[in-house]
PDB file of C-alpha atoms in Angstrom:
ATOM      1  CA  UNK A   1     -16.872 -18.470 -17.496  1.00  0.00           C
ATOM      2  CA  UNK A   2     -15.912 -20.684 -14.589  1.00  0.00           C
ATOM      3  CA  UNK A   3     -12.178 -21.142 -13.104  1.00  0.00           C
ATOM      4  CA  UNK A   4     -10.348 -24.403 -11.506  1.00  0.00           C
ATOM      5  CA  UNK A   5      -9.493 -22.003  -8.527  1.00  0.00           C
ATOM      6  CA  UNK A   6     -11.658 -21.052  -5.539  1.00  0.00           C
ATOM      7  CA  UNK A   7     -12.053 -17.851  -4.611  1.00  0.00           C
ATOM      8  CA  UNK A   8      -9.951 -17.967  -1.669  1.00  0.00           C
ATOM      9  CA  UNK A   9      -7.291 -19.485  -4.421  1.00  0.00           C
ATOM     10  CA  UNK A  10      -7.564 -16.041  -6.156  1.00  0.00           C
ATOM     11  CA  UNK A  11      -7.152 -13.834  -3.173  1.00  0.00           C
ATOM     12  CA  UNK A  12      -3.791 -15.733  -2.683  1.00  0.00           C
ATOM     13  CA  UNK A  13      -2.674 -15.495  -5.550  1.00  0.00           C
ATOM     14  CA  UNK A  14      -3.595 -11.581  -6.275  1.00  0.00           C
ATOM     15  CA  UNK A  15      -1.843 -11.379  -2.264  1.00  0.00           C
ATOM     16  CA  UNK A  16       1.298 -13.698  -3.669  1.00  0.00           C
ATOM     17  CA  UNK A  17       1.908 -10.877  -6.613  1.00  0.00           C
ATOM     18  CA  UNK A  18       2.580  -8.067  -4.514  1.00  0.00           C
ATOM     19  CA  UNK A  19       4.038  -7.182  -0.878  1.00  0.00           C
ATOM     20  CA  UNK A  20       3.068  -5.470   2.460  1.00  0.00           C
ATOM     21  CA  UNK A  21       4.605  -2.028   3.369  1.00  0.00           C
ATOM     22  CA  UNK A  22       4.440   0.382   6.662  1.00  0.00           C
ATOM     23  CA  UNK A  23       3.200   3.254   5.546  1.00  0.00           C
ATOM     24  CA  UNK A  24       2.631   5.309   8.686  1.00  0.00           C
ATOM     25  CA  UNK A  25       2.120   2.879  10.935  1.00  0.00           C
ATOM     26  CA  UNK A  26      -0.637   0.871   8.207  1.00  0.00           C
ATOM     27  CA  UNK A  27       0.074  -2.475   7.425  1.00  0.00           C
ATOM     28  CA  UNK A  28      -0.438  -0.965   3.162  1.00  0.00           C
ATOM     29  CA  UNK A  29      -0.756  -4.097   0.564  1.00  0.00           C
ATOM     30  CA  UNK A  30       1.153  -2.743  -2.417  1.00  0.00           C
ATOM     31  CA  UNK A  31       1.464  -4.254  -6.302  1.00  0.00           C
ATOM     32  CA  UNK A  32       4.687  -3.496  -7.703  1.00  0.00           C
ATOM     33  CA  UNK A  33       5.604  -5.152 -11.396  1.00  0.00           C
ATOM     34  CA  UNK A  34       7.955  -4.231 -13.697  1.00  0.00           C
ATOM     35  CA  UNK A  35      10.691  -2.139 -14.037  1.00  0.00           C
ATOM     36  CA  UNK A  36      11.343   1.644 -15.228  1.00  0.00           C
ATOM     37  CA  UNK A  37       9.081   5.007 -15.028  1.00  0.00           C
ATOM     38  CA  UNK A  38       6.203   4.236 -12.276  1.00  0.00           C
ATOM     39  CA  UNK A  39       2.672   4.336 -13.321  1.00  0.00           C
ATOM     40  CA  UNK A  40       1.036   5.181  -9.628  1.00  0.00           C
ATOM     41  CA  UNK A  41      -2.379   3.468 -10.041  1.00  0.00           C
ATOM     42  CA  UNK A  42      -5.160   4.920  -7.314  1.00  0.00           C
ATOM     43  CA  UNK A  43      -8.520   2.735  -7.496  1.00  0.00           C
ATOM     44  CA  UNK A  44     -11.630   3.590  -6.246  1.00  0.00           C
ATOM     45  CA  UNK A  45     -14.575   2.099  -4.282  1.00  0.00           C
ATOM     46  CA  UNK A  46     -15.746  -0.897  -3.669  1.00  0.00           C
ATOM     47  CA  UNK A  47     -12.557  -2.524  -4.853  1.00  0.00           C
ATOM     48  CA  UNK A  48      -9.070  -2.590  -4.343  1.00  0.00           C
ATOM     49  CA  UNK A  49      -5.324  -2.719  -6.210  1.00  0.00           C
ATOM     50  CA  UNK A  50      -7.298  -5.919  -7.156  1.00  0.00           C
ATOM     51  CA  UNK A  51      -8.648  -4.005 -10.512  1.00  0.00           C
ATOM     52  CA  UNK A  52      -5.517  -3.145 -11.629  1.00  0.00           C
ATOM     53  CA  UNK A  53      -3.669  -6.589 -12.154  1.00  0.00           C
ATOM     54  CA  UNK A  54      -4.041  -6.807 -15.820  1.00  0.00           C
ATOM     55  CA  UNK A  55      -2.887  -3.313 -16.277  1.00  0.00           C
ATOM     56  CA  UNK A  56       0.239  -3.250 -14.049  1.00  0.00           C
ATOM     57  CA  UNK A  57       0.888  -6.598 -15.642  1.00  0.00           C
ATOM     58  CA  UNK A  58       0.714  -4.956 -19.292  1.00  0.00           C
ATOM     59  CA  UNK A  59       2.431  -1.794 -18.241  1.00  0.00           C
ATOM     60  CA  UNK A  60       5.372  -3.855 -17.165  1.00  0.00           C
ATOM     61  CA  UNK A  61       5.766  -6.146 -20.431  1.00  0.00           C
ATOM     62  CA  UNK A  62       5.704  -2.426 -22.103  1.00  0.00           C
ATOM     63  CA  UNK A  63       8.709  -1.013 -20.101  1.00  0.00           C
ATOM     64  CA  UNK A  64       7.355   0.900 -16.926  1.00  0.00           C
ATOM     65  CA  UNK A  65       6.802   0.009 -13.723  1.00  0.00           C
ATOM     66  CA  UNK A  66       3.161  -0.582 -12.341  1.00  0.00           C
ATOM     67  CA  UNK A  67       2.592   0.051  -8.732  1.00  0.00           C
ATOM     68  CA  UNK A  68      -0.364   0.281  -7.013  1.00  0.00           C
ATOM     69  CA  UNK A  69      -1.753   0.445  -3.270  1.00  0.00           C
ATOM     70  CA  UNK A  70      -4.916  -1.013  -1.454  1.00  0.00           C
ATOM     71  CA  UNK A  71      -5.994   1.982   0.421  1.00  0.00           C
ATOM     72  CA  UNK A  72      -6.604   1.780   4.258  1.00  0.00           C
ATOM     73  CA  UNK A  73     -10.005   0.384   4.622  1.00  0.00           C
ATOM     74  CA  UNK A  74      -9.918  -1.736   1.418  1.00  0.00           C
ATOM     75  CA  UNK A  75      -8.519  -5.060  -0.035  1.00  0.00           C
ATOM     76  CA  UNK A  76      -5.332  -6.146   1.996  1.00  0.00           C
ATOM     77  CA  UNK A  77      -4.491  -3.210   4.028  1.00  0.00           C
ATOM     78  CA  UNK A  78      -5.638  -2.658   7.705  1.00  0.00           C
ATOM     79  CA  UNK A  79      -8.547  -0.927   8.552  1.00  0.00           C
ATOM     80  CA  UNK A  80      -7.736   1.347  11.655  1.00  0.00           C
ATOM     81  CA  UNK A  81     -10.784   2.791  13.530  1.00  0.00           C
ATOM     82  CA  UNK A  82      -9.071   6.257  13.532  1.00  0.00           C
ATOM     83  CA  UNK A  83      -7.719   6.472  10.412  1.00  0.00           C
ATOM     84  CA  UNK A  84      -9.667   9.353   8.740  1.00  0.00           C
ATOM     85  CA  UNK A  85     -11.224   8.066   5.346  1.00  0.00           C
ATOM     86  CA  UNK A  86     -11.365  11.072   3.288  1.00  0.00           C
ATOM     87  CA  UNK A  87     -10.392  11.935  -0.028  1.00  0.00           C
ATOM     88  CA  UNK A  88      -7.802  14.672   0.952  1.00  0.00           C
ATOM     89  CA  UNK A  89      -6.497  12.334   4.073  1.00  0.00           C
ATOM     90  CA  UNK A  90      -6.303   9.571   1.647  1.00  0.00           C
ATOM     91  CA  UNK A  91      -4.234  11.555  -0.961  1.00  0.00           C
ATOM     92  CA  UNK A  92      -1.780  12.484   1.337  1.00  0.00           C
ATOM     93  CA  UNK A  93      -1.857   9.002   2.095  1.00  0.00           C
ATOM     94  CA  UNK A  94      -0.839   7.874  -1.377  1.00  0.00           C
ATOM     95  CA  UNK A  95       1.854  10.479  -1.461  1.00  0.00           C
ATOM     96  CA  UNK A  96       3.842   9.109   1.603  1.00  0.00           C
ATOM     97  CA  UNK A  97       3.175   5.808   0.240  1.00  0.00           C
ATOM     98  CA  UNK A  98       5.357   6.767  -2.348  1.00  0.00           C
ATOM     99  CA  UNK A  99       7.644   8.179  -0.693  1.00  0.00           C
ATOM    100  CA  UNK A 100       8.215   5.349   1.511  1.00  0.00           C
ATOM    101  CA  UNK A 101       8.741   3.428  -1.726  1.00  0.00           C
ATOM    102  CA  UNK A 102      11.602   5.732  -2.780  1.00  0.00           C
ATOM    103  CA  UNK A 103       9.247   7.073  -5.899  1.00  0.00           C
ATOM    104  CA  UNK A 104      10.815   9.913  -6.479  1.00  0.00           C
ATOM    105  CA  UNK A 105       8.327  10.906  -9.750  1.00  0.00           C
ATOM    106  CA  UNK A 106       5.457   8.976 -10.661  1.00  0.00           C
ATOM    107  CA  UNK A 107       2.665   9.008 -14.048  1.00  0.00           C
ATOM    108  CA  UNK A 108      -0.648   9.115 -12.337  1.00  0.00           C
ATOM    109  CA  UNK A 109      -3.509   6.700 -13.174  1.00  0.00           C
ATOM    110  CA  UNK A 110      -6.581   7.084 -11.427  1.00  0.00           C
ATOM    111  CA  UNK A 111     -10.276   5.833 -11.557  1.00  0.00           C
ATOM    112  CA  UNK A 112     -13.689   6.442  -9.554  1.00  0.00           C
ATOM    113  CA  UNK A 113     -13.218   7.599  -5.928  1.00  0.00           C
ATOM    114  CA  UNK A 114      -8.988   7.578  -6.629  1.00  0.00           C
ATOM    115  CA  UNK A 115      -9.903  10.967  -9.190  1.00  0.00           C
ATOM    116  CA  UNK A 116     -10.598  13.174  -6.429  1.00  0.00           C
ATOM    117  CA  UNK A 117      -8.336  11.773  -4.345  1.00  0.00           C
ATOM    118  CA  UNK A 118      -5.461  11.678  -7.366  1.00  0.00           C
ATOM    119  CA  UNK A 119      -6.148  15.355  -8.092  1.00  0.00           C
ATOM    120  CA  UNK A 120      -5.815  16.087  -4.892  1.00  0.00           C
ATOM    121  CA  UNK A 121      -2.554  14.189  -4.542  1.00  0.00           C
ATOM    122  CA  UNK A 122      -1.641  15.774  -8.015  1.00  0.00           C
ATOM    123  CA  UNK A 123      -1.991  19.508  -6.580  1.00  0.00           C
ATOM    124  CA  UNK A 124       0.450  19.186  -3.848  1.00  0.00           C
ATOM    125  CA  UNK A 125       3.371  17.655  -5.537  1.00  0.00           C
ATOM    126  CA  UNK A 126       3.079  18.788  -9.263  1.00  0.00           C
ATOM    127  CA  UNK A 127       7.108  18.882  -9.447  1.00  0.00           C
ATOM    128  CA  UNK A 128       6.435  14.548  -8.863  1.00  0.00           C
ATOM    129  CA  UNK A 129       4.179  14.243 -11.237  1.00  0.00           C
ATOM    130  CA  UNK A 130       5.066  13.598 -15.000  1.00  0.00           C
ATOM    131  CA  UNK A 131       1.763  12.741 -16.574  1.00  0.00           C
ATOM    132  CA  UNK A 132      -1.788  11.993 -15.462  1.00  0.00           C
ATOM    133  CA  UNK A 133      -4.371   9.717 -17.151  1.00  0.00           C
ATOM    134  CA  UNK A 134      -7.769  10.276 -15.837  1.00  0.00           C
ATOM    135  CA  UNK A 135     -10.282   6.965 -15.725  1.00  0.00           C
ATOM    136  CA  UNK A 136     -13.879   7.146 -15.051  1.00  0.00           C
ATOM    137  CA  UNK A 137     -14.261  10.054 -12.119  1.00  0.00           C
ATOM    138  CA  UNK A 138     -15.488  13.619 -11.663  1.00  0.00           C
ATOM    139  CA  UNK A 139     -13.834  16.581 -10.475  1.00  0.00           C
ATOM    140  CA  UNK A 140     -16.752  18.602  -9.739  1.00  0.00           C
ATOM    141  CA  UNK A 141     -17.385  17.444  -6.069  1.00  0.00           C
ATOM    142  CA  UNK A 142     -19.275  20.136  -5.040  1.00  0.00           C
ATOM    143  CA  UNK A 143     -22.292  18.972  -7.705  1.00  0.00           C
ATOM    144  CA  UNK A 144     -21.470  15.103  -7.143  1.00  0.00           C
ATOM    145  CA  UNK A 145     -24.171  12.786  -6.247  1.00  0.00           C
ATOM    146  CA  UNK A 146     -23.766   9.170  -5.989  1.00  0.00           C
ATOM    147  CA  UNK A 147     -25.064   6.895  -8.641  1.00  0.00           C
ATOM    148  CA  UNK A 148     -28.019   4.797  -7.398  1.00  0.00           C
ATOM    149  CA  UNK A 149     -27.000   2.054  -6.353  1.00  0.00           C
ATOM    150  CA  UNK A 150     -24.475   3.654  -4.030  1.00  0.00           C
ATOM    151  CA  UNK A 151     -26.706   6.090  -2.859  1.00  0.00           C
ATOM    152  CA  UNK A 152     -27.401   3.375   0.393  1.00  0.00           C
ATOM    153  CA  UNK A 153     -24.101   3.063   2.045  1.00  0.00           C
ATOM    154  CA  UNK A 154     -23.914   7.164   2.692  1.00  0.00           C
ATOM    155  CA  UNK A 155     -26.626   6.677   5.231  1.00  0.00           C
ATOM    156  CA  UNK A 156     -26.568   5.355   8.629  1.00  0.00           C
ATOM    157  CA  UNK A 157     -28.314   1.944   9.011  1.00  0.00           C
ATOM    158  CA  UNK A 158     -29.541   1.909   5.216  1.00  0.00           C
ATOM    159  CA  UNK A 159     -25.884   1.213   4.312  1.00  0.00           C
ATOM    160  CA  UNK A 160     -25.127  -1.487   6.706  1.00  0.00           C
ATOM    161  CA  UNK A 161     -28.352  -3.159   5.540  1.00  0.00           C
ATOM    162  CA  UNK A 162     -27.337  -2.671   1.925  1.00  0.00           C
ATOM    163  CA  UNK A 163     -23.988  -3.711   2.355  1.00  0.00           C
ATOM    164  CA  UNK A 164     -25.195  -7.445   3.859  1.00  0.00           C
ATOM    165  CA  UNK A 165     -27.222  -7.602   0.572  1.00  0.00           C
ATOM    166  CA  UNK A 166     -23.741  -7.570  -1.555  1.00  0.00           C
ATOM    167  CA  UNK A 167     -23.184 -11.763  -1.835  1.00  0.00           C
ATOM    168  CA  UNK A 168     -21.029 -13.574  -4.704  1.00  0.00           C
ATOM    169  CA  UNK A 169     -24.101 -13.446  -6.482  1.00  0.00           C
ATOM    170  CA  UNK A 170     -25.726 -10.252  -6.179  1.00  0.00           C
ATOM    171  CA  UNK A 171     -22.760  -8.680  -6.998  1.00  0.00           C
ATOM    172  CA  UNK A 172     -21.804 -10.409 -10.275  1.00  0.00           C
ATOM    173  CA  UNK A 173     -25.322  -8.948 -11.437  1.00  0.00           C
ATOM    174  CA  UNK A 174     -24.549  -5.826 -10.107  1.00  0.00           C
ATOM    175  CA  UNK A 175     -20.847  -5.989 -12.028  1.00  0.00           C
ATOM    176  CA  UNK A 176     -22.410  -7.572 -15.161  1.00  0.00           C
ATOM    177  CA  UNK A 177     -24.714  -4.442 -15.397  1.00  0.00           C
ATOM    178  CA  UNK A 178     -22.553  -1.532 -14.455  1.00  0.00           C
ATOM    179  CA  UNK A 179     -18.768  -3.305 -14.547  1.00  0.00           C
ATOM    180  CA  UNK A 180     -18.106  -4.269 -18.117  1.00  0.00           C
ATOM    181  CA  UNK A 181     -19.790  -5.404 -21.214  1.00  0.00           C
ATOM    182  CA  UNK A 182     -19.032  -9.333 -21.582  1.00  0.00           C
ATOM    183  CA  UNK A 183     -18.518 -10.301 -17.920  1.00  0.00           C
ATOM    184  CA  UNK A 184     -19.182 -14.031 -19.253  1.00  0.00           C
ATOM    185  CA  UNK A 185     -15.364 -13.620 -20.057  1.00  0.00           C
ATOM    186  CA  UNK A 186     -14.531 -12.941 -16.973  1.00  0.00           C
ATOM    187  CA  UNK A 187     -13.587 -16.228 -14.710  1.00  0.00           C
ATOM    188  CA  UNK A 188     -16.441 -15.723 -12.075  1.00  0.00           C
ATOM    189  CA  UNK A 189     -14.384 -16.414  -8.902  1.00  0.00           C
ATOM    190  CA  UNK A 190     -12.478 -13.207  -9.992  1.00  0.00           C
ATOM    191  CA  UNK A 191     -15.470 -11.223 -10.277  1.00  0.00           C
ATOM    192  CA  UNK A 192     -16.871 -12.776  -6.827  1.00  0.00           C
ATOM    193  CA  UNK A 193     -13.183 -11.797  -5.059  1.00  0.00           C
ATOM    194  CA  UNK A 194     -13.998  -7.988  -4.903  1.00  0.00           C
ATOM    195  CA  UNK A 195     -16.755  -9.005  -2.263  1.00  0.00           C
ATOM    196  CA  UNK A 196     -14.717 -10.732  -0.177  1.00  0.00           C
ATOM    197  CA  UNK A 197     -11.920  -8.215  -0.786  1.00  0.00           C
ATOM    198  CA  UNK A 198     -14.487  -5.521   0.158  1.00  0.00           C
ATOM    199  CA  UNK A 199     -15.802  -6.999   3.496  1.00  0.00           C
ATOM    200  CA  UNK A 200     -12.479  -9.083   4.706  1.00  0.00           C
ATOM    201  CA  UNK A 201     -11.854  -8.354   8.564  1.00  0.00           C
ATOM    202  CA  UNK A 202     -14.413  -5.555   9.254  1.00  0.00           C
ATOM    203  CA  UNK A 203     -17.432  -6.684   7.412  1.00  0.00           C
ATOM    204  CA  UNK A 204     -16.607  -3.335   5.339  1.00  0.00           C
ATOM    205  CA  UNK A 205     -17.208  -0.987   8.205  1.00  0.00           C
ATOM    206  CA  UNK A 206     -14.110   1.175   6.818  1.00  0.00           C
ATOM    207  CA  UNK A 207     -16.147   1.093   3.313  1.00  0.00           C
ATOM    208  CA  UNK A 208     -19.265   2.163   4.898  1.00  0.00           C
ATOM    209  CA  UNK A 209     -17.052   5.136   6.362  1.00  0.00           C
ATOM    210  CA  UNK A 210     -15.666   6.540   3.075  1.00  0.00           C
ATOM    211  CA  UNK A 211     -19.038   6.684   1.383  1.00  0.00           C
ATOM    212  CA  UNK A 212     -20.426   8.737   4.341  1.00  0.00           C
ATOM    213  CA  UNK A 213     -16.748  10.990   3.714  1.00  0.00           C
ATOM    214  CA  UNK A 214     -17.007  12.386   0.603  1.00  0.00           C
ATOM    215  CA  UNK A 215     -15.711  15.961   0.504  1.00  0.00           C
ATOM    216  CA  UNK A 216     -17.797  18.227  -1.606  1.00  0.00           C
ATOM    217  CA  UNK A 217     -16.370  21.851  -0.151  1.00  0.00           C
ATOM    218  CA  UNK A 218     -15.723  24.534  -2.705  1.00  0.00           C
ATOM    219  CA  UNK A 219     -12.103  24.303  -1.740  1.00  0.00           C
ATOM    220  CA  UNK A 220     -11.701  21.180  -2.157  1.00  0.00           C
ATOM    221  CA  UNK A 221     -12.951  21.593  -5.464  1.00  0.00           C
ATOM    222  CA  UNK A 222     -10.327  24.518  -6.373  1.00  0.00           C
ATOM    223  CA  UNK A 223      -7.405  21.818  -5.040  1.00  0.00           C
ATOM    224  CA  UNK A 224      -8.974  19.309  -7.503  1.00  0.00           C
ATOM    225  CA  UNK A 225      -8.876  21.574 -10.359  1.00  0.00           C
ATOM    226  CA  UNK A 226      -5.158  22.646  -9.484  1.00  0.00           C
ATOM    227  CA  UNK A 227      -3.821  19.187 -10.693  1.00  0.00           C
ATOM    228  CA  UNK A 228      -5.625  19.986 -14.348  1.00  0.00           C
ATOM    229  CA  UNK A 229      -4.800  23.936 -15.154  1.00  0.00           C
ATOM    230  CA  UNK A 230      -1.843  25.518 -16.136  1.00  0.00           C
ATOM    231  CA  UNK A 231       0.512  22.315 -15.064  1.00  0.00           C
ATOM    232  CA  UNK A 232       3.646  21.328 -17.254  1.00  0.00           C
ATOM    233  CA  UNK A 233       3.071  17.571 -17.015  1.00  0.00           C
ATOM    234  CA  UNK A 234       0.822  16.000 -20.032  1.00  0.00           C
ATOM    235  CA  UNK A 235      -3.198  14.760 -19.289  1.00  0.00           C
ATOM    236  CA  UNK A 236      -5.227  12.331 -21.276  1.00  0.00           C
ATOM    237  CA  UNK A 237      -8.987  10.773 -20.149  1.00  0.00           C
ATOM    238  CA  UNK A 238      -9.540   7.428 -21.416  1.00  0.00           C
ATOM    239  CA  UNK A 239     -13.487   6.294 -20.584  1.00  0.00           C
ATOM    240  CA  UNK A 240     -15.533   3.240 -20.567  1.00  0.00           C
ATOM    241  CA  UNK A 241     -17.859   4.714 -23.136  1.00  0.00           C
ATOM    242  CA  UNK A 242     -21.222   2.698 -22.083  1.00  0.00           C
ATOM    243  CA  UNK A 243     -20.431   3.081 -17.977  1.00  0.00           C
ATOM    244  CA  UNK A 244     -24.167   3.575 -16.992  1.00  0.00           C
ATOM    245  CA  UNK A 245     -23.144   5.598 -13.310  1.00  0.00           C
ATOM    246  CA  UNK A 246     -20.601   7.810 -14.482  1.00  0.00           C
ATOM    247  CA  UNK A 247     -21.758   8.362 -18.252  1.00  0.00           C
ATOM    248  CA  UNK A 248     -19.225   9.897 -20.476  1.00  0.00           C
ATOM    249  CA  UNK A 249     -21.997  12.458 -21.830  1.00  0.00           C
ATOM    250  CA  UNK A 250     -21.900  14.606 -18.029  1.00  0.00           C
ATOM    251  CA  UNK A 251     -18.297  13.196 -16.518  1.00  0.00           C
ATOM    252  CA  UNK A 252     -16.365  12.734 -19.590  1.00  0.00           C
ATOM    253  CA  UNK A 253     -17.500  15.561 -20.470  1.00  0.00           C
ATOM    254  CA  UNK A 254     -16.793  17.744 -17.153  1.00  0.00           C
ATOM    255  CA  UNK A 255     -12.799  15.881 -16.935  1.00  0.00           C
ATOM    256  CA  UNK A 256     -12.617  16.962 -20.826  1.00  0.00           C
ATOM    257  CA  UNK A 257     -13.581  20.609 -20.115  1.00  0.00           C
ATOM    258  CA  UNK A 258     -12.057  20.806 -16.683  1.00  0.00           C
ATOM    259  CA  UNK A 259      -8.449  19.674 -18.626  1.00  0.00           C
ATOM    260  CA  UNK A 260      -9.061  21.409 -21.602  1.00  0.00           C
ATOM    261  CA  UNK A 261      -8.567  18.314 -23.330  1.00  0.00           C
ATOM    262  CA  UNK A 262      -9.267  17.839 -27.403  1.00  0.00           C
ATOM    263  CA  UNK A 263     -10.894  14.790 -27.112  1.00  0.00           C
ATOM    264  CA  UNK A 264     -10.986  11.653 -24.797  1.00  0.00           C
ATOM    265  CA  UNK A 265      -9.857   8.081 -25.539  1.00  0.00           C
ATOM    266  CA  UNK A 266     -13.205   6.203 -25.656  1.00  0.00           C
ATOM    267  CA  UNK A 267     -13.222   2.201 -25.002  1.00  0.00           C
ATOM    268  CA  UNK A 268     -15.779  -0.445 -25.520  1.00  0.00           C
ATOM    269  CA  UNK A 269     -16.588  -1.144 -21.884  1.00  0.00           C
ATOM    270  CA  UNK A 270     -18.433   0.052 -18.383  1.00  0.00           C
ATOM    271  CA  UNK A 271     -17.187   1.505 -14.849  1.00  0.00           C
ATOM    272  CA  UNK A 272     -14.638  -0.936 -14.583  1.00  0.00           C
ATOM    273  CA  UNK A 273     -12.320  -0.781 -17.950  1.00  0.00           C
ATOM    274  CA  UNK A 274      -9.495  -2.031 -16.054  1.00  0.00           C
ATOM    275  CA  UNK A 275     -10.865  -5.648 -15.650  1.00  0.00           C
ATOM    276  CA  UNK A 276     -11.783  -5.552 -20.102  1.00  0.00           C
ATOM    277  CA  UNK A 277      -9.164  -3.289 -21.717  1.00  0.00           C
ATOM    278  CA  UNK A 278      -5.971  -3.499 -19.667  1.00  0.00           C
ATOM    279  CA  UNK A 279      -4.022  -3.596 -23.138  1.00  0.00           C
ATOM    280  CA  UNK A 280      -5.572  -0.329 -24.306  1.00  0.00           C
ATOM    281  CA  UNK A 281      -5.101   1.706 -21.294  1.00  0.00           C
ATOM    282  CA  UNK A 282      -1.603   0.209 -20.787  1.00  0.00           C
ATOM    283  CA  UNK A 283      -0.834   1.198 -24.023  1.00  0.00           C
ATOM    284  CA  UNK A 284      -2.134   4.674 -23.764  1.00  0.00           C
ATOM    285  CA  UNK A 285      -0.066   5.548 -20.924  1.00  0.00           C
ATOM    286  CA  UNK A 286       3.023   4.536 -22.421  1.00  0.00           C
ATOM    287  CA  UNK A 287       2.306   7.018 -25.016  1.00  0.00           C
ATOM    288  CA  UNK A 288       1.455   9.991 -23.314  1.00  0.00           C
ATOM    289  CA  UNK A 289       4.836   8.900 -20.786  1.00  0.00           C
ATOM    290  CA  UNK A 290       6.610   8.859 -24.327  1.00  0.00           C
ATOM    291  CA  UNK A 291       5.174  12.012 -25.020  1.00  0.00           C
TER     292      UNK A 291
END
């Protein structure tokens, strides 16, 4: 599926729907639709705020209020040189970008790299918190290992070579395999926008620095876990069922034993669910918030 617009014609658009905030001195691009209870959206890696669209566009036609941030290092935001990209730095991150939003409490919705990192955010202001819904992640960082074809970019040299291999095209295969199940649905110059969203002013150096950043300590671990045991607010997993790199048989499983959960909310799609069931997920969080 092609579209009238160019690429660039995307980018401005997705960068017409939201706003720019200082969030410690960051230039932070931030989506922000809808009015009511905020849904705090954290994405993961290689993309942006950019997955979200559809969902913080059907979270506001349902009531709430869909925010979500481009991380430093990713979509619009900058991309300091000393800014340190790691998963605890980059929850506390999330949780002044809140507060310089005036979000006083916030229902958590997190995917990929943004589980860690929303756990960790999760841990250290529970009493903000008032319900989390888990998208494809882990929570057992000490065991993690990348999936394949991410393996690359957490080496020196191999991942700036890799990363010059990710073009319009190479990507859409890569997305068609591991994103989502029909990406002929998809308008392509959508699809080709996370790769120029990815390498924008720094060619994706800042990228190349959270994949070589992942923290994988024991205690970082136990600070994960905090945001899933004995916490008052409510917790639902909703998974791209056929996601080949984080496969609901070991991660779903893990988030469902790690929350105690009955079951998890299984949808017809891959790593990215966002982009193919925005409805669903939308609608799920509205319950569990109604909960």
């Amino acid at each position: 599926m092609s579209d009238k617009r160019t690429v660039e014609q995307v980018i401005e658009q997705h960068q017409a729907a939201g706003r720019f905030t200082q969030v410690d001195g960051i230039r932070t691009f931030v989506l922000d639709e809808g009015k009511g209870e905020v849904v705090f959206c954290i994405h993961g890696v290689p993309t942006s705020s950019f997955l979200y669209r559809k969902v913080i566009h059907a979270l506001a036609a349902k009531g709430m209020r869909g925010v979500a941030i481009d991380l430093p290092g990713l979509g619009l935001s900058d991309r300091p040189e000393d800014f340190e990209y790691t998963f605890h730095n980059f929850a506390r991150f999330c949780a002044r970008a809140a507060d310089v939003m005036g979000i006083e409490k916030y229902h958590l919705l997190i995917h990929d790299i943004g589980g860690p990192i929303g756990f960790a955010m999760a841990a250290e202001n529970k009493e903000k918190v008032l319900s989390l819904t888990i998208l494809n992640t882990w929570i057992e960082v000490d065991k993690f290992k990348k999936p394949l074809p991410m393996r690359p970019f957490g080496k020196p040299l191999l991942g700036e070579a890799e990363l010059l291999t990710i073009t319009h095209m190479t990507w859409y295969l890569l997305f068609s395999q591991l994103g989502v199940n029909h990406a002929d649905n998809l308008p392509k110059e959508e699809v080709y926008a996370y790769v120029d969203l990815l390498k924008r002013d720094d060619s994706g150096k800042a990228f190349l620095k959270i994949m070589r950043n992942f923290q994988k300590s024991e205690e970082f671990k136990r600070l994960c876990y905090q945001a899933v045991e004995n916490v008052s607010y409510p917790i639902q997993a909703i998974w791209g069922a056929d996601d080949p790199a984080l496969d609901y048989e070991r991660f779903g499983e893990e988030i469902k034993n790690a929350a105690k959960l009955p079951s998890v909310h299984k949808l017809s799609s891959k790593h990215f669910l966002q982009e193919e069931k925005p409805e669903e997920i939308a609608q799920l969080v509205v319950q569990l918030a109604r909960s």
